[in-house]
Tab-separated table of C-alpha atoms in Angstrom:
chain	number	residue	atom	x	y	z
A	1076	MET	CA	247.005	103.117	165.565
A	1077	LYS	CA	244.686	104.587	168.015
A	1078	THR	CA	242.323	101.864	168.342
A	1079	LYS	CA	245.137	99.524	168.864
A	1080	ASN	CA	246.843	101.649	171.461
A	1081	ALA	CA	243.770	102.082	173.357
A	1082	LEU	CA	243.397	98.373	173.514
A	1083	ARG	CA	246.914	97.562	174.594
A	1084	LEU	CA	246.177	99.974	177.526
A	1085	PHE	CA	243.114	98.446	178.310
A	1086	VAL	CA	244.743	95.080	178.742
A	1087	PHE	CA	247.560	96.217	180.574
A	1088	ALA	CA	245.090	97.903	182.969
A	1089	PHE	CA	243.391	94.579	183.409
A	1090	LEU	CA	246.311	92.696	184.210
A	1091	VAL	CA	247.734	95.301	186.630
A	1092	SER	CA	244.089	95.456	188.669
A	1093	LEU	CA	244.119	91.206	188.417
A	1094	VAL	CA	247.543	91.106	190.129
A	1095	ALA	CA	246.539	93.639	192.850
A	1096	ALA	CA	243.443	91.795	193.358
A	1097	CYS	CA	245.396	88.618	194.019
A	1098	GLY	CA	248.026	90.184	196.105
A	1099	GLY	CA	250.680	89.636	193.753
A	1100	GLY	CA	252.646	92.460	195.314
A	1101	GLY	CA	252.925	90.581	198.818
A	1102	SER	CA	250.678	93.131	200.305
A	1103	ASP	CA	248.720	90.724	201.928
A	1104	GLY	CA	249.794	90.829	205.647
A	1105	SER	CA	248.675	87.021	206.171
A	1106	ALA	CA	251.068	86.017	203.381
A	1107	ALA	CA	253.923	88.234	204.656
A	1108	GLY	CA	253.396	87.581	208.280
A	1109	GLY	CA	251.664	90.697	209.114
A	1110	SER	CA	247.918	91.312	209.848
A	1111	ALA	CA	247.152	87.586	210.599
A	1112	THR	CA	244.691	86.230	212.936
A	1113	VAL	CA	246.761	84.352	215.700
A	1114	LEU	CA	244.719	82.103	218.176
A	1115	ASP	CA	245.876	81.071	221.345
A	1116	SER	CA	245.324	77.520	222.804
A	1117	PHE	CA	241.860	78.069	223.974
A	1118	GLY	CA	240.825	79.530	220.301
A	1119	ARG	CA	240.906	83.162	221.221
A	1120	VAL	CA	242.285	85.690	219.090
A	1121	VAL	CA	245.595	87.166	220.341
A	1122	PRO	CA	245.510	90.882	219.265
A	1123	PRO	CA	247.994	92.761	217.617
A	1124	GLY	CA	250.105	94.682	220.296
A	1125	ASP	CA	249.683	91.689	222.818
A	1126	ALA	CA	252.345	91.763	225.203
A	1127	SER	CA	253.891	88.435	223.875
A	1128	GLY	CA	254.450	90.164	220.767
A	1129	VAL	CA	252.854	87.079	218.585
A	1130	GLY	CA	249.384	88.723	218.048
A	1131	GLY	CA	248.640	89.584	214.373
A	1132	ASP	CA	252.165	88.025	213.262
A	1133	GLY	CA	251.422	85.039	210.921
A	1134	ASP	CA	255.067	84.196	211.225
A	1135	ALA	CA	255.426	84.203	214.705
A	1136	ALA	CA	255.332	80.941	217.149
A	1137	GLY	CA	254.274	81.202	220.575
A	1138	ALA	CA	253.748	79.208	223.843
A	1139	ASP	CA	250.983	79.385	226.325
A	1140	GLY	CA	249.481	77.538	229.354
A	1141	THR	CA	248.108	77.550	232.720
A	1142	ALA	CA	250.165	77.429	235.965
A	1143	GLY	CA	248.731	76.115	239.075
A	1144	ASP	CA	248.461	73.454	241.622
A	1145	GLY	CA	244.516	73.482	242.029
A	1146	ALA	CA	244.337	77.322	242.829
A	1147	PRO	CA	246.029	79.196	239.935
A	1148	ILE	CA	249.536	80.513	240.217
A	1149	VAL	CA	249.189	84.470	240.207
A	1150	GLY	CA	252.182	86.635	239.252
A	1151	GLY	CA	254.290	83.648	238.758
A	1152	ALA	CA	257.590	84.303	236.480
A	1153	VAL	CA	257.534	81.934	233.715
A	1154	VAL	CA	260.847	81.003	231.852
A	1155	ILE	CA	260.931	79.000	228.789
A	1156	THR	CA	264.462	77.580	227.972
A	1157	ASP	CA	264.982	75.775	224.292
A	1158	ALA	CA	267.564	73.362	223.281
A	1159	GLY	CA	270.127	76.050	222.339
A	1160	GLY	CA	269.845	77.995	225.393
A	1161	LYS	CA	267.612	80.883	224.426
A	1162	THR	CA	264.882	82.086	226.837
A	1163	ALA	CA	261.580	83.803	226.763
A	1164	ASN	CA	259.762	84.979	229.683
A	1165	ALA	CA	256.302	85.730	231.083
A	1166	THR	CA	254.182	86.778	234.115
A	1167	THR	CA	251.028	84.546	234.975
A	1168	ASP	CA	247.781	86.514	235.029
A	1169	SER	CA	245.057	86.338	237.745
A	1170	SER	CA	243.926	82.737	236.277
A	1171	GLY	CA	247.638	81.468	236.301
A	1172	TYR	CA	247.683	81.824	232.495
A	1173	TYR	CA	250.554	83.020	230.458
A	1174	ARG	CA	251.688	83.339	227.023
A	1175	ALA	CA	255.323	84.096	225.355
A	1176	ASN	CA	256.801	84.727	222.047
A	1177	VAL	CA	259.179	81.697	221.312
A	1178	THR	CA	259.701	82.599	217.497
A	1179	GLY	CA	263.058	80.886	216.295
A	1180	PHE	CA	263.460	78.607	219.080
A	1181	THR	CA	264.259	74.932	219.044
A	1182	PRO	CA	262.140	72.036	221.154
A	1183	PRO	CA	262.825	70.602	222.992
A	1184	PHE	CA	261.860	73.023	226.112
A	1185	VAL	CA	262.045	73.020	229.969
A	1186	VAL	CA	259.465	75.496	231.321
A	1187	ARG	CA	259.568	76.660	234.881
A	1188	VAL	CA	257.279	78.875	237.117
A	1189	THR	CA	258.427	80.364	240.404
A	1190	ARG	CA	255.511	81.310	242.683
A	1191	THR	CA	255.550	84.352	244.797
A	1192	ASP	CA	256.626	82.277	247.758
A	1193	GLY	CA	259.521	80.789	246.036
A	1194	THR	CA	258.031	77.393	245.095
A	1195	VAL	CA	259.275	76.432	241.622
A	1196	ARG	CA	257.261	73.876	239.450
A	1197	ARG	CA	258.525	72.776	236.068
A	1198	ALA	CA	257.654	70.901	232.907
A	1199	PRO	CA	259.109	69.427	229.811
A	1200	SER	CA	258.019	69.842	226.392
A	1201	VAL	CA	258.894	68.150	223.159
A	1202	THR	CA	255.851	69.706	221.178
A	1203	PRO	CA	257.096	71.425	217.742
A	1204	LEU	CA	256.320	75.029	217.429
A	1205	LYS	CA	253.285	76.154	215.481
A	1206	LYS	CA	253.808	79.085	212.966
A	1207	GLY	CA	251.155	81.630	213.548
A	1208	GLY	CA	249.814	80.057	216.718
A	1209	PHE	CA	250.217	78.674	220.434
A	1210	ILE	CA	251.672	75.469	221.551
A	1211	THR	CA	250.494	74.604	225.075
A	1212	ILE	CA	252.783	73.834	227.929
A	1213	ASN	CA	250.943	73.776	231.262
A	1214	ILE	CA	252.933	74.081	234.649
A	1215	SER	CA	251.866	72.209	237.943
A	1216	GLY	CA	252.862	69.979	240.609
A	1217	ILE	CA	251.809	67.037	238.175
A	1218	THR	CA	254.129	68.356	235.195
A	1219	ASP	CA	256.873	68.846	237.985
A	1220	LYS	CA	256.352	64.910	238.603
A	1221	ILE	CA	256.896	64.355	234.835
A	1222	ALA	CA	259.897	66.666	234.548
A	1223	SER	CA	261.496	64.833	237.628
A	1224	ASP	CA	260.696	61.276	236.215
A	1225	VAL	CA	262.557	62.635	233.043
A	1226	ALA	CA	265.312	64.081	235.011
A	1227	ILE	CA	265.818	60.667	237.011
A	1228	ALA	CA	265.970	58.573	233.930
A	1229	GLY	CA	268.787	60.858	232.716
A	1230	GLY	CA	270.989	60.022	235.966
A	1231	LEU	CA	269.825	63.341	237.816
A	1232	SER	CA	268.049	63.877	241.310
A	1233	GLY	CA	264.967	65.679	240.176
A	1234	SER	CA	263.249	68.241	238.318
A	1235	SER	CA	265.532	71.074	239.353
A	1236	GLN	CA	268.305	69.688	237.080
A	1237	LEU	CA	266.382	68.946	234.271
A	1238	THR	CA	267.715	70.564	230.802
A	1239	PRO	CA	266.439	70.683	227.250
A	1240	ALA	CA	269.362	68.236	226.351
A	1241	VAL	CA	268.174	65.580	228.963
A	1242	VAL	CA	264.566	66.096	227.784
A	1243	SER	CA	265.909	65.199	224.143
A	1244	ALA	CA	268.089	62.460	225.391
A	1245	HIS	CA	265.002	60.702	227.245
A	1246	ALA	CA	262.050	61.773	225.551
A	1247	SER	CA	260.251	58.438	225.746
A	1248	SER	CA	260.409	58.954	229.606
A	1249	ILE	CA	257.589	61.394	229.277
A	1250	GLY	CA	255.141	58.897	228.065
A	1251	THR	CA	256.300	56.382	230.525
A	1252	SER	CA	255.575	59.039	233.421
A	1253	LEU	CA	252.350	59.869	231.815
A	1254	ALA	CA	251.354	55.994	231.786
A	1255	ALA	CA	252.162	55.725	235.514
A	1256	LEU	CA	250.133	58.945	236.340
A	1257	ARG	CA	246.918	57.684	234.532
A	1258	THR	CA	247.216	54.800	236.745
A	1259	ALA	CA	247.816	56.024	239.946
A	1260	LEU	CA	245.413	58.948	239.457
A	1261	THR	CA	242.713	56.822	237.728
A	1262	SER	CA	240.219	57.275	240.255
A	1263	VAL	CA	240.555	61.294	240.365
A	1264	ILE	CA	240.843	61.566	236.660
A	1265	VAL	CA	237.843	59.579	236.143
A	1266	THR	CA	235.767	61.424	238.613
A	1267	ALA	CA	237.026	64.741	236.880
A	1268	GLY	CA	234.946	63.481	233.933
A	1269	ILE	CA	238.159	62.604	231.987
A	1270	ALA	CA	239.073	59.398	230.145
A	1271	ALA	CA	242.240	58.090	231.860
A	1272	ALA	CA	243.841	56.918	228.637
A	1273	SER	CA	243.516	60.358	227.190
A	1274	TYR	CA	244.511	62.298	230.312
A	1275	ASP	CA	248.019	64.686	229.468
A	1276	PRO	CA	248.400	67.516	231.971
A	1277	LEU	CA	251.274	68.960	229.800
A	1278	ILE	CA	249.438	70.016	226.668
A	1279	THR	CA	245.708	70.010	227.377
A	1280	PRO	CA	244.540	73.534	227.987
A	1281	PHE	CA	242.663	74.108	230.989
A	1282	LEU	CA	240.988	76.623	233.084
A	1283	ALA	CA	241.651	77.168	236.935
A	1284	ASP	CA	238.050	76.694	237.765
A	1285	HIS	CA	237.902	73.476	239.935
A	1286	THR	CA	236.656	71.281	237.036
A	1287	GLY	CA	238.280	68.805	234.902
A	1288	TYR	CA	241.919	69.071	234.854
A	1289	ASP	CA	241.935	71.373	237.645
A	1290	PHE	CA	239.903	69.233	239.796
A	1291	VAL	CA	242.406	66.528	239.691
A	1292	LEU	CA	245.075	69.348	240.657
A	1293	ASP	CA	242.614	69.872	243.500
A	1294	ASN	CA	242.633	66.470	244.799
A	1295	THR	CA	246.306	65.629	244.444
A	1296	VAL	CA	249.061	66.219	246.967
A	1297	ILE	CA	252.613	67.132	245.608
A	1298	THR	CA	255.654	66.334	247.383
A	1299	VAL	CA	259.428	67.095	246.621
A	1300	ALA	CA	262.166	65.211	248.559
A	1301	PRO	CA	264.945	66.469	250.137
A	1302	GLY	CA	267.079	64.603	247.178
A	1303	GLY	CA	265.095	66.282	244.617
A	1304	GLY	CA	262.347	63.782	243.415
A	1305	THR	CA	258.816	64.711	242.944
A	1306	SER	CA	255.827	62.535	243.929
A	1307	VAL	CA	252.073	62.873	243.591
A	1308	SER	CA	249.486	61.282	245.764
A	1309	ILE	CA	245.663	61.361	245.913
A	1310	GLU	CA	244.563	63.953	248.518
A	1311	PRO	CA	243.477	62.017	251.652
A	1312	GLY	CA	239.659	62.106	252.355
A	1313	PHE	CA	238.948	62.018	248.301
A	1314	GLN	CA	235.846	60.299	247.338
A	1315	PRO	CA	235.661	58.822	243.747
A	1316	SER	CA	232.580	58.584	241.981
A	1317	VAL	CA	231.406	55.125	241.341
A	1318	PRO	CA	232.484	54.988	237.549
A	1319	ALA	CA	236.039	55.841	238.835
A	1320	TYR	CA	236.282	52.124	240.526
A	1321	ALA	CA	235.432	50.435	237.094
A	1322	GLY	CA	238.450	48.104	236.237
A	1323	THR	CA	239.558	44.610	236.715
A	1324	TYR	CA	241.193	43.557	240.073
A	1325	THR	CA	242.820	40.450	241.085
A	1326	GLY	CA	243.906	39.413	244.347
A	1327	THR	CA	244.135	36.621	247.036
A	1328	PHE	CA	242.152	35.598	250.196
A	1329	ALA	CA	243.346	33.840	253.390
A	1330	GLY	CA	242.277	32.605	256.400
A	1331	ASP	CA	240.390	29.371	257.269
A	1332	ASP	CA	240.669	28.894	253.334
A	1333	GLN	CA	242.961	30.371	250.811
A	1334	GLY	CA	242.464	31.119	247.176
A	1335	THR	CA	242.414	33.756	244.456
A	1336	PHE	CA	239.864	35.959	242.719
A	1337	THR	CA	239.552	37.960	239.811
A	1338	VAL	CA	236.592	40.439	239.089
A	1339	THR	CA	235.595	43.295	236.853
A	1340	ILE	CA	233.783	46.504	237.831
A	1341	ASN	CA	231.726	48.167	235.161
A	1342	SER	CA	230.962	51.898	235.201
A	1343	SER	CA	227.866	51.397	237.110
A	1344	GLY	CA	229.560	49.405	239.811
A	1345	PHE	CA	228.515	46.041	239.122
A	1346	ILE	CA	230.731	43.516	239.881
A	1347	SER	CA	231.282	40.083	238.201
A	1348	GLY	CA	233.946	37.351	238.611
A	1349	THR	CA	235.367	34.309	239.934
A	1350	ALA	CA	236.665	33.177	243.255
A	1351	THR	CA	238.845	30.009	243.497
A	1352	SER	CA	239.263	28.233	246.807
A	1353	GLN	CA	241.489	25.452	247.721
A	1354	THR	CA	238.458	23.641	249.150
A	1355	PHE	CA	235.633	24.269	246.941
A	1356	GLY	CA	236.907	24.947	243.802
A	1357	THR	CA	235.925	28.075	241.490
A	1358	GLU	CA	232.606	29.640	241.740
A	1359	SER	CA	231.170	32.755	240.131
A	1360	ILE	CA	230.414	35.783	242.042
A	1361	THR	CA	228.727	39.060	241.652
A	1362	GLY	CA	228.238	42.281	243.784
A	1363	GLN	CA	228.181	46.097	243.769
A	1364	VAL	CA	230.223	48.798	244.365
A	1365	ALA	CA	228.593	51.969	246.147
A	1366	SER	CA	229.670	55.684	246.332
A	1367	GLY	CA	232.734	55.878	248.584
A	1368	GLY	CA	234.277	52.533	247.477
A	1369	SER	CA	232.289	50.045	249.848
A	1370	ALA	CA	231.842	46.878	248.000
A	1371	ASN	CA	230.243	43.478	248.472
A	1372	PHE	CA	230.334	40.512	246.342
A	1373	GLY	CA	229.974	36.787	246.853
A	1374	GLY	CA	228.167	33.719	245.214
A	1375	SER	CA	224.745	33.190	244.057
A	1376	SER	CA	223.530	31.226	247.184
A	1377	SER	CA	223.335	32.494	250.496
A	1378	SER	CA	225.673	29.395	251.367
A	1379	ASP	CA	228.465	30.679	249.353
A	1380	GLY	CA	231.223	32.763	250.658
A	1381	THR	CA	230.758	36.594	250.785
A	1382	PHE	CA	233.365	39.336	250.459
A	1383	SER	CA	232.909	42.495	252.214
A	1384	GLY	CA	235.303	45.601	251.934
A	1385	SER	CA	236.069	48.831	250.075
A	1386	ILE	CA	238.368	50.133	247.274
A	1387	SER	CA	240.764	52.954	247.899
A	1388	PRO	CA	241.179	55.727	245.412
A	1389	GLU	CA	244.395	54.059	244.645
A	1390	GLY	CA	242.649	51.061	243.575
A	1391	VAL	CA	243.556	48.468	246.220
A	1392	PHE	CA	240.320	46.477	247.020
A	1393	SER	CA	240.374	44.757	250.655
A	1394	GLY	CA	238.287	43.749	252.988
A	1395	THR	CA	236.988	40.433	254.948
A	1396	TRP	CA	235.174	37.262	253.995
A	1397	SER	CA	233.100	34.862	255.611
A	1398	ASP	CA	231.299	31.302	254.506
A	1399	VAL	CA	228.650	30.669	257.280
A	1400	GLU	CA	228.024	27.361	255.864
A	1401	VAL	CA	231.199	25.606	256.874
A	1402	ASN	CA	231.922	28.756	259.604
A	1403	HIS	CA	235.041	29.821	257.741
A	1404	ASN	CA	236.284	33.628	257.546
A	1405	GLY	CA	239.554	35.509	256.780
A	1406	THR	CA	240.619	38.660	254.763
A	1407	PHE	CA	241.250	39.507	251.176
A	1408	ILE	CA	243.066	42.166	249.218
A	1409	GLY	CA	243.709	42.874	245.637
A	1410	THR	CA	244.596	45.397	243.055
A	1411	ARG	CA	243.204	47.134	240.043
A	1412	GLN	CA	245.269	45.944	237.122
């Protein structure tokens, strides 16, 4: 009997130790939401006791991002409002970064930051929450443009009237606004070293260090109309890099002869395409774009027409043309497609 009892006690003790080793009692903090490693949008560990209240809690959900208009928005008051009207608050640090606890919130969100001078920027977000992590919601003049476009799609005057309900009803307007920004700001985006097709100022983590996404903010101008609509334009005097002019341009020429042209510019600035005139038909043309946007192109022979002009940061290609053999000349204008 003693042998059997000893064996039973041994088996029982073994099973208890096995359950404890496997965390069967729920004492593992990561399984129960405690003592978990939580990373912010930059992949940095958020320590337990962090002001956001998210650090170390595997069940918590956070939102973070950078607020800035080229220069970081320092000491900005951030308010995040969810679909049910709940709000979370944060304050931006010296680099314009903020983070907040949005556990239990329901997207979509409208986020605003108020600068110390009273200027307000907003951003919409439809990103689902991340349990034990952070979603990125940046706030800038460019995101305010997106917020304004969504509001206007909902029949409102601008970003100041945007609500989560309007974001929910017109979520597709975010993509439409992004596509328009990628086209309008192509030269700045590419010069910043970003692929225009992937540019997303809402959800891409960035530092206010004058490179990448911050470079785009440095070289854009934000205007809020009296009626409330936000617009974005390229900073006057901005000089794109040669790859920023890449694309296909179509246009017309007029003067002593008339016609159309279509050219493609590659990332090295090489121009190739065709020009078709009423008088001489279609001919192949080649040329080169230099830094700053000056460009020349024409036919393979010195007797063919030549075009000389420049490309603006917004993608407008214009200048003059001439054909010395027949003493023809005039002007041309085209746009990037």
